[in-house]
Amino acid sequence: MSTPPPPPPRKRVTAAMVAERAGTSIAAVSLVVNGKHRGRISDENAERVRAAVRELGYVVDSTASALARGTSDVVVLLAPDLPNPFFGRVINAVQETLGERFQLLLFASPTGAQPTVADVRRLAALRPAGLLVSAPTVEFLDDAPAGVPLVLLDAPGLEDRAPAVNYDLASGVRALIAHLAERGHRVIGYLDGSTPAATYELRRTLLQAEAERRGMTLLTTPRVRSRPDIAEAMAAAEASLPAWRAAGATAVIAASDTLAHGVLAACARAGLRVPEDIAVAGFDDLPASAVTAPALTSVALPGDLLGSVAARLLVSLIDGGEAPEPAELPAALVVRASTG
Amino acid sequence: MSTPPPPPPRKRVTAAMVAERAGTSIAAVSLVVNGKHRGRISDENAERVRAAVRELGYVVDSTASALARGTSDVVVLLAPDLPNPFFGRVINAVQETLGERFQLLLFASPTGAQPTVADVRRLAALRPAGLLVSAPTVEFLDDAPAGVPLVLLDAPGLEDRAPAVNYDLASGVRALIAHLAERGHRVIGYLDGSTPAATYELRRTLLQAEAERRGMTLLTTPRVRSRPDIAEAMAAAEASLPAWRAAGATAVIAASDTLAHGVLAACARAGLRVPEDIAVAGFDDLPASAVTAPALTSVALPGDLLGSVAARLLVSLIDGGEAPEPAELPAALVVRASTG
DNA sequence: CTGAAAGCGCTTACAG
DNA sequence: CTGAAAGCGCTTACAG
């Protein structure tokens, strides 16, 4: 009887084992698996290394590689609002764009808060290959680790601090206010995000300026805010609807669709018909916004575009490329039933 | 004129620098920052180390630490359906439960596909502290890296392969079918997920068995499937509604709320009233399901519970704890307008 | 309680 | 084209 083949050794495969099998040095293995062997290793030896890699199932140990090179293959995505469905598409696009070369590490500070200095230090200790930071504040950028390629997502006004990928919020806001003006709305309630980010600041100020320009009023005092959570947004809207209505508001804009979903829920509970009694609009154009009751008018902020463009930019920075002109992503108004 | 204070050295702070400042050895620094100094370092020296750490802003280099220890602080979450809003809460809960000790790395295979052997090898090369795997197939588990603590999420039937945190889908299904039976439905269309995961298999077979038990019919031939994407689900439902209706279906169940949102959209486009012409229900109870048109009946699968319980279990495994009895999470039916 | 030293598994000048 | 060796910054026996 023939003995069964010995079980594959449970030991982890190292470059030394590959080198021994291929009859080369460890250095040769490193050069070949990293594709740096042109003109340094004979074709024959390179092929032997490749064969040994295949046979043994060798994969470079990323911790050792990171230590030797001084940087890892990890790209960190920092986002204050991770649980927001908006980020699903961003994350997905980032991941697909990064491909097999980088690993995506998520970092979300406790909802809404900005990362602390200690957080930033711990991130830097990972020796990330690059950082993607969504909706940052200026304060965060002051603490950002030096020497790490950095791309900002949806960080209007911070373009001078780092390469940024932003939406053309001004166009979207103009279209939204024009649309509401045309429908005869003069006073508009506003539900703001509670995340302290430049993009929310800008959304509010743009809306306000554009409304004023047309002789309309955006109600921002008192400031009504909520984290990106439907239940919390509903509570905030429910508490504010009487005051908004008393001030003559016939429409409510929310800083994001998730917040707008909360407004819709609050209107339903208050027995208000949308859009007859009150119109509602948001930002993001989440997939679910096409099926809400009623379907939601929204300034579409394509998250997949944001993720893919930012990731592509980051990779080019990591590879030593120059930061190209920051491109603005479209922010188009999608009109649906919630604004009649 | 006094010279300005020299800028803080841009050099990265190492344990050697801390040791020099504290007047101790590097080993002492390591022991103190890792809290392993009890009975090994004098209180006085420990305090000097802590002071030096504070003054220099020292953080342990995680790549070097991982290499020396043979394992990193990274916990990998593998999920086939990451862009699905369902995962927002899971991710958030996992992250909060892991706290500062671990970093969360996301791995999503191209939507719906299972990770390949090569993917698994690359993950293993990160030397993760642990793995969280959502909705896996049996095949994946055969390739899973050995020797890495592993917890499965929503992996019914795979409990014997690894510690798992599952929902009590049977109860949820029973309640849903009972509810529909009570409303007089006898024939039900089914929109399945296209992700090849045990949880989707189980949802379908449980529904089918429970329907049969009550003399009802779940239409599963031909199998209608979609990825967790509203647009794709809408297209699938739109194509199947005529056949479902022709077979006498007065209700449609979708394997997840995201899919159900697509069904709602398809009904709206087909001019069908929900629930008068056709009732609709899903699984997950996404936040948005409370504000869809109409609000969606759903078997609630609390993602935050799934994430926190699984993460807590994983941490205990990492710390050498025994895998406790797998607890089943509740899956309660939430009845809303979409089923009348 | 303390420190010198080996070792983790790579990458990269460097000398042939 | 090739390989021996230093070095990345830790952690952990080990000998005092």
XYZ file of C-alpha atoms (C1' of nucleotides) in Angstrom:
712
model
C 0.000 0.000 0.000
C 1.239 3.426 -0.880
C 1.385 5.931 1.927
C -0.870 8.932 1.530
C 0.873 12.109 0.399
C 2.163 14.014 3.398
C -0.137 16.862 4.415
C 1.084 20.228 3.168
C 3.316 21.712 5.850
C 1.247 23.993 8.042
C 4.275 26.291 8.443
C 3.946 29.628 6.805
C 5.901 29.883 3.578
C 8.780 32.375 3.663
C 10.997 33.862 0.988
C 13.836 31.744 2.368
C 11.919 28.574 1.559
C 11.204 29.818 -1.942
C 14.851 30.740 -2.428
C 16.008 27.331 -1.314
C 13.649 25.563 -3.650
C 14.562 27.821 -6.558
C 18.268 27.615 -5.804
C 18.631 31.393 -5.584
C 19.145 33.998 -2.903
C 16.370 35.519 -0.850
C 17.088 38.849 -2.508
C 16.320 37.332 -5.885
C 12.955 36.161 -4.615
C 12.121 39.605 -3.344
C 13.109 41.241 -6.611
C 11.094 38.820 -8.705
C 7.879 38.876 -6.694
C 8.013 42.653 -6.646
C 8.678 42.886 -10.356
C 11.960 44.710 -9.851
C 14.138 42.094 -11.465
C 14.564 43.526 -14.955
C 18.260 43.455 -15.751
C 19.034 42.189 -12.263
C 18.062 38.533 -12.414
C 18.577 36.122 -15.287
C 15.451 34.987 -17.050
C 16.211 31.461 -16.025
C 16.453 32.220 -12.334
C 13.394 34.450 -12.463
C 11.422 31.582 -13.918
C 12.665 29.210 -11.245
C 11.576 31.661 -8.576
C 8.151 31.999 -10.125
C 7.764 28.260 -10.266
C 8.737 27.880 -6.629
C 6.333 30.652 -5.643
C 3.540 28.852 -7.435
C 4.361 25.462 -5.994
C 4.637 26.683 -2.440
C 1.812 29.212 -2.610
C 4.121 31.958 -1.376
C 2.742 35.370 -0.563
C 4.936 38.199 0.705
C 4.415 38.788 4.400
C 2.926 42.216 4.490
C 4.050 43.103 7.996
C 7.685 42.356 7.218
C 7.468 44.074 3.883
C 5.904 47.127 5.441
C 8.599 47.327 8.078
C 11.393 47.042 5.545
C 9.882 49.540 3.142
C 8.667 51.945 5.786
C 5.135 51.912 4.463
C 2.313 49.411 4.275
C -0.227 48.582 1.584
C -3.034 49.910 3.694
C -5.103 52.858 2.534
C -7.159 54.391 5.294
C -10.574 55.880 4.669
C -11.668 58.268 7.394
C -15.305 59.227 7.415
C -17.397 60.772 10.162
C -20.713 59.394 8.877
C -19.829 55.832 7.938
C -23.168 54.279 8.837
C -24.840 56.644 6.395
C -25.907 54.610 3.340
C -24.214 57.266 1.235
C -20.881 55.686 2.058
C -21.783 52.254 0.787
C -21.143 53.340 -2.760
C -18.118 55.399 -1.869
C -16.493 52.486 -0.097
C -17.296 50.113 -2.884
C -15.881 52.397 -5.540
C -12.749 53.066 -3.523
C -12.194 49.391 -3.061
C -12.649 48.540 -6.696
C -10.339 51.326 -7.762
C -7.616 50.362 -5.313
C -7.771 46.828 -6.641
C -5.479 44.140 -5.312
C -2.558 46.375 -4.591
C -3.947 48.091 -1.514
C -6.126 47.074 1.392
C -8.825 49.407 2.587
C -8.957 50.182 6.262
C -11.976 52.006 7.596
C -11.782 54.508 10.337
C -14.922 56.095 11.698
C -14.793 58.240 14.736
C -17.765 57.831 17.055
C -20.610 59.149 14.938
C -20.263 62.742 14.023
C -17.126 63.483 15.981
C -13.859 64.363 14.329
C -10.833 62.136 14.880
C -8.679 63.169 17.820
C -4.947 63.759 17.789
C -4.538 60.372 19.434
C -6.576 58.755 16.675
C -4.393 60.346 14.069
C -1.260 59.110 15.783
C -2.540 55.579 15.879
C -3.356 55.793 12.221
C 0.084 57.078 11.408
C 1.546 54.141 13.334
C 0.005 51.854 10.734
C 2.342 53.427 8.187
C -0.472 53.752 5.682
C 0.319 54.085 2.009
C -2.268 56.837 1.802
C -5.207 58.540 3.445
C -8.657 59.322 2.115
C -10.509 61.743 4.333
C -14.165 62.432 3.829
C -15.884 65.604 4.995
C -13.023 66.820 7.195
C -12.798 69.964 9.253
C -9.884 72.387 9.112
C -8.866 71.282 12.600
C -8.392 67.742 11.463
C -6.058 68.809 8.694
C -3.831 70.591 11.185
C -3.234 67.278 12.920
C -2.963 65.135 9.808
C 0.144 62.969 9.718
C 2.912 64.515 7.656
C 4.489 62.722 4.764
C 1.518 60.513 3.978
C -0.236 61.001 0.635
C -3.621 62.487 1.361
C -6.759 63.097 -0.648
C -9.836 64.872 0.661
C -13.360 63.903 -0.326
C -16.159 66.435 -0.269
C -14.017 69.022 1.502
C -14.992 72.317 -0.125
C -12.801 75.261 0.794
C -9.932 73.046 1.856
C -8.467 72.553 -1.603
C -5.438 74.603 -0.691
C -4.604 72.210 2.127
C -4.559 69.017 0.125
C -5.761 67.580 -3.164
C -9.523 67.360 -2.941
C -12.388 65.882 -4.897
C -15.499 67.959 -4.465
C -19.006 68.241 -5.774
C -20.204 71.262 -7.642
C -22.553 72.066 -4.797
C -23.183 75.596 -6.034
C -24.870 74.355 -9.202
C -26.942 71.833 -7.338
C -28.068 74.426 -4.818
C -28.906 76.924 -7.540
C -31.058 74.379 -9.311
C -32.808 73.340 -6.127
C -33.657 76.872 -5.028
C -34.738 77.811 -8.536
C -37.015 74.796 -8.589
C -38.589 75.677 -5.244
C -38.968 79.331 -6.259
C -40.754 78.303 -9.401
C -43.134 76.203 -7.334
C -43.975 79.327 -5.357
C -42.152 78.598 -2.123
C -40.931 81.680 -0.247
C -39.953 80.373 3.183
C -37.990 77.167 3.683
C -37.130 75.241 6.829
C -33.660 73.741 7.064
C -32.528 70.572 8.806
C -28.751 70.672 9.048
C -26.294 67.855 9.694
C -24.625 67.846 13.087
C -21.317 66.601 11.707
C -18.883 69.518 11.916
C -17.693 69.372 8.330
C -16.927 72.010 5.755
C -19.333 70.478 3.260
C -22.306 71.014 5.590
C -21.240 74.564 6.289
C -21.128 75.213 2.579
C -24.473 73.614 1.839
C -26.133 75.893 4.356
C -24.417 79.089 3.289
C -24.977 78.417 -0.406
C -28.657 77.710 0.184
C -29.015 80.810 2.272
C -27.265 83.054 -0.220
C -29.215 81.681 -3.132
C -32.506 82.015 -1.289
C -31.719 85.601 -0.354
C -30.789 86.413 -3.908
C -34.329 85.477 -4.857
C -35.979 87.215 -1.953
C -36.714 83.935 -0.213
C -35.955 82.955 3.374
C -34.081 79.901 4.638
C -34.878 79.370 8.295
C -31.574 78.713 10.030
C -32.267 80.222 13.417
C -32.445 78.334 15.624
C -30.125 75.861 13.946
C -31.853 72.492 13.740
C -29.406 69.629 13.421
C -29.248 65.885 13.471
C -26.817 63.051 12.982
C -27.371 61.003 9.841
C -29.931 58.717 11.428
C -33.542 58.594 10.342
C -34.939 58.286 13.848
C -32.925 61.195 15.184
C -33.756 63.308 12.152
C -37.435 62.513 12.548
C -37.373 63.656 16.153
C -35.583 66.861 15.219
C -38.012 67.601 12.412
C -41.028 66.744 14.525
C -39.905 69.222 17.153
C -39.321 71.965 14.592
C -42.204 71.579 12.174
C -44.603 73.752 14.209
C -42.110 76.625 14.329
C -41.257 76.260 10.654
C -44.917 76.274 9.712
C -45.602 79.207 11.988
C -42.833 81.113 10.193
C -44.627 80.447 6.940
C -42.467 77.636 5.623
C -44.016 75.607 2.809
C -40.908 73.544 2.185
C -38.098 71.872 4.126
C -34.610 71.154 2.830
C -32.429 68.631 4.621
C -28.639 68.557 4.350
C -28.719 64.896 3.289
C -31.249 62.355 2.111
C -30.995 60.364 5.305
C -32.083 63.487 7.162
C -34.804 64.099 4.587
C -36.133 60.607 5.178
C -36.539 61.586 8.794
C -38.404 64.714 7.709
C -40.760 62.605 5.602
C -41.425 60.385 8.594
C -42.078 63.415 10.792
C -44.521 64.865 8.269
C -46.365 61.561 8.086
C -46.689 61.454 11.863
C -47.832 65.052 11.977
C -50.488 64.303 9.379
C -48.941 66.692 6.871
C -49.244 65.803 3.209
C -46.077 66.020 1.130
C -45.872 68.038 -1.076
C -49.355 69.590 -0.700
C -48.842 70.842 2.860
C -45.089 70.897 2.796
C -42.444 70.097 0.183
C -39.284 68.191 1.113
C -35.870 67.881 -0.544
C -32.443 66.525 0.339
C -28.894 65.953 -0.837
C -27.290 62.697 -2.043
C -30.016 60.999 -4.062
C -29.734 57.737 -2.175
C -31.147 54.736 -4.006
C -33.920 54.493 -1.431
C -34.996 58.054 -2.205
C -36.628 56.818 -5.386
C -39.053 54.716 -3.371
C -39.868 56.874 -0.368
C -43.371 58.158 0.271
C -43.401 60.305 -1.693
C -40.291 59.875 -3.830
C -37.729 62.440 -2.747
C -36.403 65.407 -4.695
C -32.664 65.523 -4.134
C -29.406 67.066 -5.257
C -27.632 63.973 -6.526
C -24.120 63.512 -5.184
C -22.781 60.400 -6.890
C -20.844 58.540 -4.230
C -19.318 56.032 -6.597
C -17.775 58.830 -8.634
C -16.431 60.452 -5.506
C -14.837 57.216 -4.402
C -13.327 56.226 -7.706
C -11.955 59.653 -8.597
C -10.470 60.153 -5.144
C -8.927 56.689 -5.052
C -7.424 57.141 -8.500
C -5.969 60.466 -7.432
C -4.525 58.951 -4.283
C -2.858 56.120 -6.160
C -1.244 58.584 -8.522
C 0.055 60.580 -5.543
C 1.423 57.412 -3.962
C 3.228 56.699 -7.204
C 4.830 60.106 -7.036
C 2.531 61.820 -9.480
C 1.682 65.485 -9.291
C -1.717 66.412 -7.912
C -3.778 67.262 -10.985
C -6.244 70.086 -11.171
C -9.042 69.270 -8.744
C -12.019 68.208 -10.812
C -15.476 69.084 -9.583
C -18.016 66.329 -9.713
C -21.517 67.098 -10.963
C -24.294 67.726 -8.460
C -27.511 67.609 -10.461
C -30.995 68.175 -9.169
C -33.319 65.191 -9.383
C -36.916 66.321 -9.151
C -39.440 63.863 -7.771
C -42.858 63.919 -6.160
C -41.826 65.351 -2.794
C -41.657 68.822 -4.283
C -44.725 68.339 -6.405
C 16.392 88.371 20.403
C 15.653 84.848 21.485
C 15.665 82.258 18.764
C 12.340 80.584 18.154
C 12.036 77.118 19.629
C 13.308 74.545 17.190
C 10.531 72.888 15.232
C 9.666 69.483 16.628
C 11.858 66.932 14.898
C 9.983 65.555 11.917
C 11.681 62.187 12.475
C 9.410 59.440 13.607
C 9.715 58.681 17.279
C 11.090 55.224 18.068
C 11.305 53.169 21.235
C 15.061 53.781 21.193
C 14.477 57.516 21.486
C 12.081 57.001 24.346
C 14.547 54.680 26.083
C 17.352 57.185 25.774
C 15.242 59.964 27.198
C 13.979 57.798 30.040
C 17.417 56.365 30.725
C 16.217 52.789 30.351
C 16.526 49.990 27.844
C 14.357 49.589 24.790
C 12.936 46.423 26.297
C 11.698 48.405 29.273
C 9.885 50.775 26.941
C 8.207 47.894 25.180
C 7.127 46.291 28.425
C 5.707 49.506 29.822
C 3.761 50.628 26.763
C 2.309 47.138 26.442
C 1.371 46.984 30.093
C 3.522 43.910 30.714
C 5.813 45.530 33.229
C 4.270 44.341 36.487
C 7.062 42.926 38.595
C 9.549 43.441 35.776
C 10.213 47.160 35.865
C 10.567 49.378 38.889
C 7.808 51.871 39.454
C 10.299 54.643 39.084
C 11.544 53.537 35.699
C 8.038 52.805 34.496
C 7.070 56.366 35.359
C 10.105 57.762 33.541
C 9.152 55.774 30.475
C 5.588 57.030 30.601
C 6.796 60.585 30.894
C 9.118 60.203 27.927
C 6.327 58.612 25.899
C 4.103 61.567 26.655
C 6.741 64.157 25.920
C 7.771 62.628 22.626
C 4.307 61.516 21.520
C 5.542 57.994 21.019
C 3.260 55.382 19.458
C 4.356 51.811 18.875
C 5.054 51.188 15.212
C 2.417 48.689 14.286
C 4.284 47.131 11.388
C 7.328 46.353 13.523
C 5.186 45.180 16.380
C 3.177 42.926 14.108
C 6.315 41.397 12.652
C 7.810 40.722 16.047
C 4.612 39.286 17.488
C 3.593 37.390 14.390
C 0.179 39.010 14.309
C -1.183 42.459 13.640
C -3.945 44.500 15.262
C -6.053 44.284 12.170
C -9.426 42.596 12.224
C -10.758 41.836 8.773
C -14.442 41.976 7.966
C -15.335 40.052 4.831
C -18.753 40.705 3.399
C -20.124 39.959 -0.042
C -22.759 42.702 0.030
C -20.874 45.612 1.542
C -22.652 48.356 -0.387
C -25.936 47.115 1.043
C -27.092 49.663 3.637
C -27.598 46.743 5.983
C -23.867 46.710 6.608
C -23.651 50.286 7.733
C -24.873 49.346 11.169
C -22.898 46.130 11.282
C -19.675 47.938 10.485
C -20.388 50.647 12.962
C -21.157 48.206 15.756
C -18.086 46.115 14.982
C -15.920 49.165 15.074
C -17.290 50.431 18.343
C -16.932 47.027 19.940
C -13.361 46.550 18.758
C -12.499 49.925 20.234
C -8.980 51.282 20.069
C -7.226 47.987 20.316
C -7.965 46.760 16.800
C -8.267 48.332 13.389
C -11.055 47.259 11.095
C -10.113 46.308 7.577
C -12.891 45.816 5.065
C -12.771 43.245 2.392
C -15.530 43.007 -0.160
C -15.223 40.739 -3.110
C -16.674 42.165 -6.319
C -20.349 42.367 -5.488
C -21.914 39.050 -4.799
C -18.897 36.882 -5.546
C -17.160 34.865 -2.886
C -13.512 35.558 -2.101
C -11.062 33.476 -4.102
C -8.228 31.381 -2.753
C -5.854 34.120 -3.837
C -7.907 36.683 -1.914
C -7.705 34.545 1.188
C -3.948 34.206 0.857
C -3.500 37.932 0.582
C -5.625 38.398 3.654
C -3.598 35.858 5.565
C -0.446 37.728 4.577
C -1.734 40.682 6.597
C -1.408 38.477 9.678
C -4.800 39.585 10.932
C -5.639 39.254 14.607
C -9.006 37.868 13.617
C -11.557 37.423 10.859
C -15.241 38.279 10.736
C -16.979 36.664 7.806
C -20.483 37.632 6.855
C -22.816 35.377 4.883
C -20.133 32.897 3.795
C -20.510 29.782 1.712
C -19.166 26.387 2.706
C -16.572 26.658 -0.047
C -15.112 29.753 1.481
C -14.653 28.045 4.807
C -12.625 25.285 3.169
C -10.089 27.881 2.055
C -10.124 29.974 5.218
C -6.671 30.660 6.640
C -5.788 28.259 9.429
C -4.792 29.464 12.848
C -6.622 32.774 12.674
C -9.517 33.350 15.088
C -12.674 33.364 13.035
C -16.286 34.293 13.686
C -19.092 33.870 11.186
C -21.980 36.314 10.874
C -25.330 35.194 9.571
C -23.995 31.801 8.522
C -26.790 29.382 9.367
C -25.885 25.716 9.078
C -22.172 26.436 9.353
C -22.038 26.547 13.136
C -20.044 23.344 13.230
C -17.298 24.912 11.139
C -16.664 27.950 13.266
C -18.266 30.031 16.002
C -21.212 31.800 14.415
C -23.688 34.514 15.290
C -26.983 33.902 13.559
C -30.486 35.239 13.468
C -33.445 33.165 14.490
C -34.688 33.203 10.922
C -37.145 30.378 11.530
C -39.185 32.473 13.956
C -39.157 35.462 11.662
C -40.245 33.393 8.709
C -42.976 31.709 10.704
C -44.346 35.072 11.766
C -44.205 36.479 8.259
C -45.982 33.545 6.628
C -48.580 33.449 9.403
C -49.202 37.145 8.865
C -49.671 36.733 5.125
C -51.888 33.670 5.602
C -54.076 35.624 7.944
C -54.403 38.336 5.327
C -55.686 35.699 2.913
C -52.665 35.334 0.649
C -52.253 31.861 -0.869
C -49.644 32.345 -3.592
C -46.478 34.365 -3.061
C -43.791 35.490 -5.492
C -40.192 35.353 -4.288
C -37.278 37.576 -5.213
C -34.094 35.886 -4.058
C -30.638 37.344 -3.511
C -27.997 36.351 -6.030
C -25.246 36.201 -3.431
C -24.384 32.542 -2.962
C -24.657 32.475 0.815
C -26.084 29.982 3.244
C -28.356 32.596 4.785
C -30.182 33.156 1.494
C -30.546 29.440 0.941
C -32.089 29.131 4.355
C -34.467 32.039 3.950
C -35.858 30.472 0.817
C -36.192 26.942 2.166
C -37.736 28.115 5.426
C -40.268 30.239 3.578
C -41.090 27.432 1.258
C -41.526 24.872 4.025
C -43.627 27.184 6.117
C -45.820 28.105 3.150
C -46.341 24.463 2.282
C -47.210 23.643 5.843
C -50.079 26.070 5.484
C -51.109 24.942 2.054
C -49.700 28.057 0.448
C -47.338 28.321 -2.506
C -44.038 30.166 -2.733
C -43.118 30.691 -6.376
C -39.463 29.748 -6.695
C -39.401 28.368 -10.227
C -37.963 29.962 -12.160
C -35.612 31.359 -9.550
C -35.709 35.150 -9.707
C -32.583 36.728 -8.259
C -30.848 40.050 -7.925
C -27.830 41.608 -6.338
C -28.575 43.966 -3.460
C -29.156 46.960 -5.684
C -32.493 48.701 -5.995
C -32.231 49.270 -9.715
C -31.277 45.686 -10.467
C -33.985 44.375 -8.150
C -36.550 46.622 -9.804
C -35.655 45.263 -13.211
C -35.871 41.682 -11.978
C -39.230 42.281 -10.327
C -40.595 44.148 -13.315
C -39.740 41.220 -15.537
C -41.352 38.712 -13.194
C -44.478 40.474 -11.988
C -46.615 39.350 -14.930
C -45.732 35.703 -14.368
C -46.216 35.990 -10.622
C -49.608 37.574 -11.099
C -50.576 35.023 -13.703
C -49.740 32.301 -11.196
C -52.139 33.933 -8.787
C -49.659 35.670 -6.526
C -51.129 38.395 -4.341
C -47.906 39.002 -2.432
C -44.161 39.161 -3.061
C -41.445 38.452 -0.516
C -37.912 39.654 -1.145
C -34.846 38.149 0.508
C -33.769 41.571 1.771
C -35.227 45.040 2.151
C -32.994 46.459 -0.550
C -34.520 43.948 -2.929
C -37.983 44.754 -1.600
C -37.400 48.429 -2.347
C -36.819 47.387 -5.933
C -40.083 45.452 -5.875
C -41.916 48.536 -4.614
C -40.431 50.559 -7.430
C -41.441 47.922 -9.969
C -45.003 47.858 -8.661
C -45.211 51.633 -8.889
C -44.034 51.542 -12.493
C -46.464 48.762 -13.327
C -49.291 50.780 -11.841
C -49.939 48.191 -9.149
C -51.175 49.419 -5.806
C -49.426 48.075 -2.725
C -50.926 46.347 -0.790
C -54.307 46.395 -2.554
C -53.100 44.740 -5.763
C -50.043 43.090 -4.320
C -48.479 42.932 -0.869
C -44.716 43.238 -0.398
C -42.361 42.227 2.425
C -38.628 41.939 2.985
C -35.886 41.053 5.443
C -33.625 43.436 7.426
C -35.925 46.282 8.434
C -33.613 48.939 7.064
C -34.198 52.404 8.494
C -35.451 53.571 5.111
C -38.128 50.881 5.128
C -40.125 52.948 7.576
C -40.506 55.707 5.000
C -40.997 53.845 1.727
C -44.190 54.112 -0.274
C -45.849 52.322 1.351
C -43.877 51.604 4.517
C -42.436 48.107 4.246
C -43.298 45.037 6.276
C -40.052 43.320 7.128
C -38.416 40.641 9.237
C -36.106 42.797 11.332
C -32.507 41.614 11.424
C -30.730 44.010 13.772
C -27.359 44.644 12.174
C -25.930 46.459 15.147
C -26.572 43.464 17.373
C -24.981 41.171 14.823
C -21.888 43.337 14.664
C -21.447 43.866 18.369
C -22.077 40.260 19.409
C -19.780 38.904 16.722
C -17.013 41.362 17.510
C -17.228 40.634 21.205
C -17.022 36.915 20.485
C -14.025 37.411 18.227
C -12.159 39.424 20.821
C -12.734 36.726 23.385
C -11.374 34.129 20.955
C -8.339 36.290 20.259
C -7.750 36.464 23.981
C -7.797 32.701 24.138
C -11.314 32.315 25.417
C -13.498 29.357 24.605
C -16.191 29.827 21.991
C -19.406 30.184 23.997
C -22.706 28.675 23.004
C -23.780 30.353 19.794
C -26.562 32.731 20.711
C -29.332 33.307 18.205
C -30.326 36.871 17.628
C -34.010 37.764 17.428
C -35.655 38.164 14.038
C -38.990 39.784 14.709
C -41.640 40.640 12.179
C -42.386 44.336 11.769
C -45.759 44.812 10.128
C -46.301 47.970 8.121
C -48.584 49.219 5.374
C -47.074 47.204 2.526
C -48.951 44.123 3.672
C -52.123 45.959 4.554
C 14.373 44.326 38.537
C 17.594 45.115 34.256
C 19.751 45.048 29.650
C 22.124 42.872 25.756
C 20.796 40.158 22.038
C 18.324 37.194 18.956
C 14.756 37.073 15.870
C 10.358 38.356 13.213
C 10.587 38.241 7.286
C 11.313 41.265 4.318
C 13.996 45.185 1.043
C 17.811 47.430 -0.605
C 22.192 49.339 -1.201
C 26.754 47.256 -1.841
C 30.643 44.701 -3.293
C 31.663 41.467 -6.345
C 23.744 39.126 -13.123
C 24.438 37.395 -8.026
C 24.546 36.930 -2.966
C 25.972 38.240 1.706
C 24.632 41.557 4.893
C 22.671 45.555 7.084
C 18.634 47.408 8.628
C 13.485 48.353 9.301
C 11.481 48.848 14.896
C 9.713 46.069 17.645
C 9.057 41.684 21.340
C 10.650 38.177 24.112
C 13.237 34.686 26.147
C 17.645 34.722 28.603
C 21.402 35.509 31.600
C 22.457 38.270 35.081
